[in-house]
Coordinates of C-alpha atoms in Angstrom, one line a residue:
M1 CA 143.1 94.7 124.1
T2 CA 139.8 93.0 123.3
I3 CA 137.8 91.6 126.2
L4 CA 135.9 88.4 125.6
T5 CA 132.5 88.8 127.2
R6 CA 129.9 86.1 127.7
R7 CA 127.8 87.7 125.0
R8 CA 130.6 87.5 122.4
F9 CA 131.5 84.0 123.5
T10 CA 127.9 82.9 123.2
A11 CA 127.5 84.6 119.8
G12 CA 130.7 82.9 118.6
V13 CA 129.6 79.4 119.7
A14 CA 126.1 80.0 118.1
A15 CA 127.8 80.8 114.8
L16 CA 129.9 77.5 114.7
P17 CA 127.2 75.3 113.1
F18 CA 126.6 77.9 110.4
L19 CA 130.3 78.2 109.6
A20 CA 130.7 74.4 109.5
S21 CA 127.8 74.2 107.1
L22 CA 129.6 76.5 104.7
G23 CA 132.4 74.0 104.3
R24 CA 129.9 71.2 103.7
A25 CA 128.0 73.2 101.1
Q26 CA 131.1 73.7 99.0
S27 CA 132.0 70.0 99.1
A28 CA 128.4 69.2 98.0
L29 CA 128.7 71.0 94.7
P30 CA 127.8 68.7 91.7
K31 CA 130.5 67.4 89.4
M32 CA 130.1 69.0 86.0
T33 CA 130.9 67.7 82.5
V34 CA 131.4 70.6 80.1
A35 CA 131.2 70.1 76.3
K36 CA 133.3 72.8 74.6
D37 CA 134.7 73.7 71.3
P38 CA 138.5 73.2 71.3
N39 CA 138.9 76.4 69.3
C40 CA 137.0 78.7 71.7
G41 CA 138.9 80.7 74.3
C42 CA 135.8 81.6 76.4
C43 CA 134.9 78.0 77.0
G44 CA 138.2 77.3 78.7
A45 CA 137.9 80.5 80.7
W46 CA 134.4 79.4 81.8
T47 CA 135.7 76.0 83.0
D48 CA 138.5 77.8 84.9
Y49 CA 135.9 80.0 86.5
L50 CA 133.8 76.9 87.6
R51 CA 136.9 75.2 89.1
G52 CA 137.9 78.4 90.9
N53 CA 134.5 78.4 92.5
G54 CA 134.7 74.8 93.8
F55 CA 133.2 72.8 91.1
S56 CA 134.8 69.6 89.9
V57 CA 134.8 69.8 86.1
D58 CA 135.5 67.3 83.3
T59 CA 135.8 68.7 79.8
V60 CA 134.8 67.0 76.6
E61 CA 136.0 68.7 73.4
R62 CA 133.5 68.6 70.6
T63 CA 133.2 70.5 67.3
D64 CA 129.5 69.6 66.9
M65 CA 128.2 71.8 69.7
D66 CA 124.8 72.3 68.0
R67 CA 124.3 68.5 68.1
V68 CA 125.3 68.5 71.8
K69 CA 122.7 71.2 72.6
A70 CA 120.0 69.3 70.7
E71 CA 120.9 66.0 72.5
F72 CA 120.4 67.6 75.9
G73 CA 117.4 69.7 75.0
V74 CA 119.1 73.1 75.7
P75 CA 116.5 75.8 74.9
A76 CA 117.7 78.2 72.2
A77 CA 117.4 81.2 74.6
L78 CA 119.9 79.5 77.0
Q79 CA 122.5 78.3 74.5
S80 CA 126.1 79.5 74.4
C81 CA 129.2 78.1 72.9
H82 CA 129.9 75.8 75.9
T83 CA 127.3 73.5 77.5
A84 CA 127.4 71.8 80.9

């Protein structure tokens, strides 16, 4: 049997604002638009990963991914097959 002491009660009450902020932080994630090649399996897996971690994701299928990266100024060192 666990006894609730004043110290544990106070610690629990003190943690409530922090715990509430975690829920707000997840709802504050930005909405993402992902341009991806329709023939690439990892692009779909990446959008699934983002959604699984709380992001709202719209996908746009493009076969001209080099052009997309150039339009948005993605540096060569940061490019992959999908772009958000």
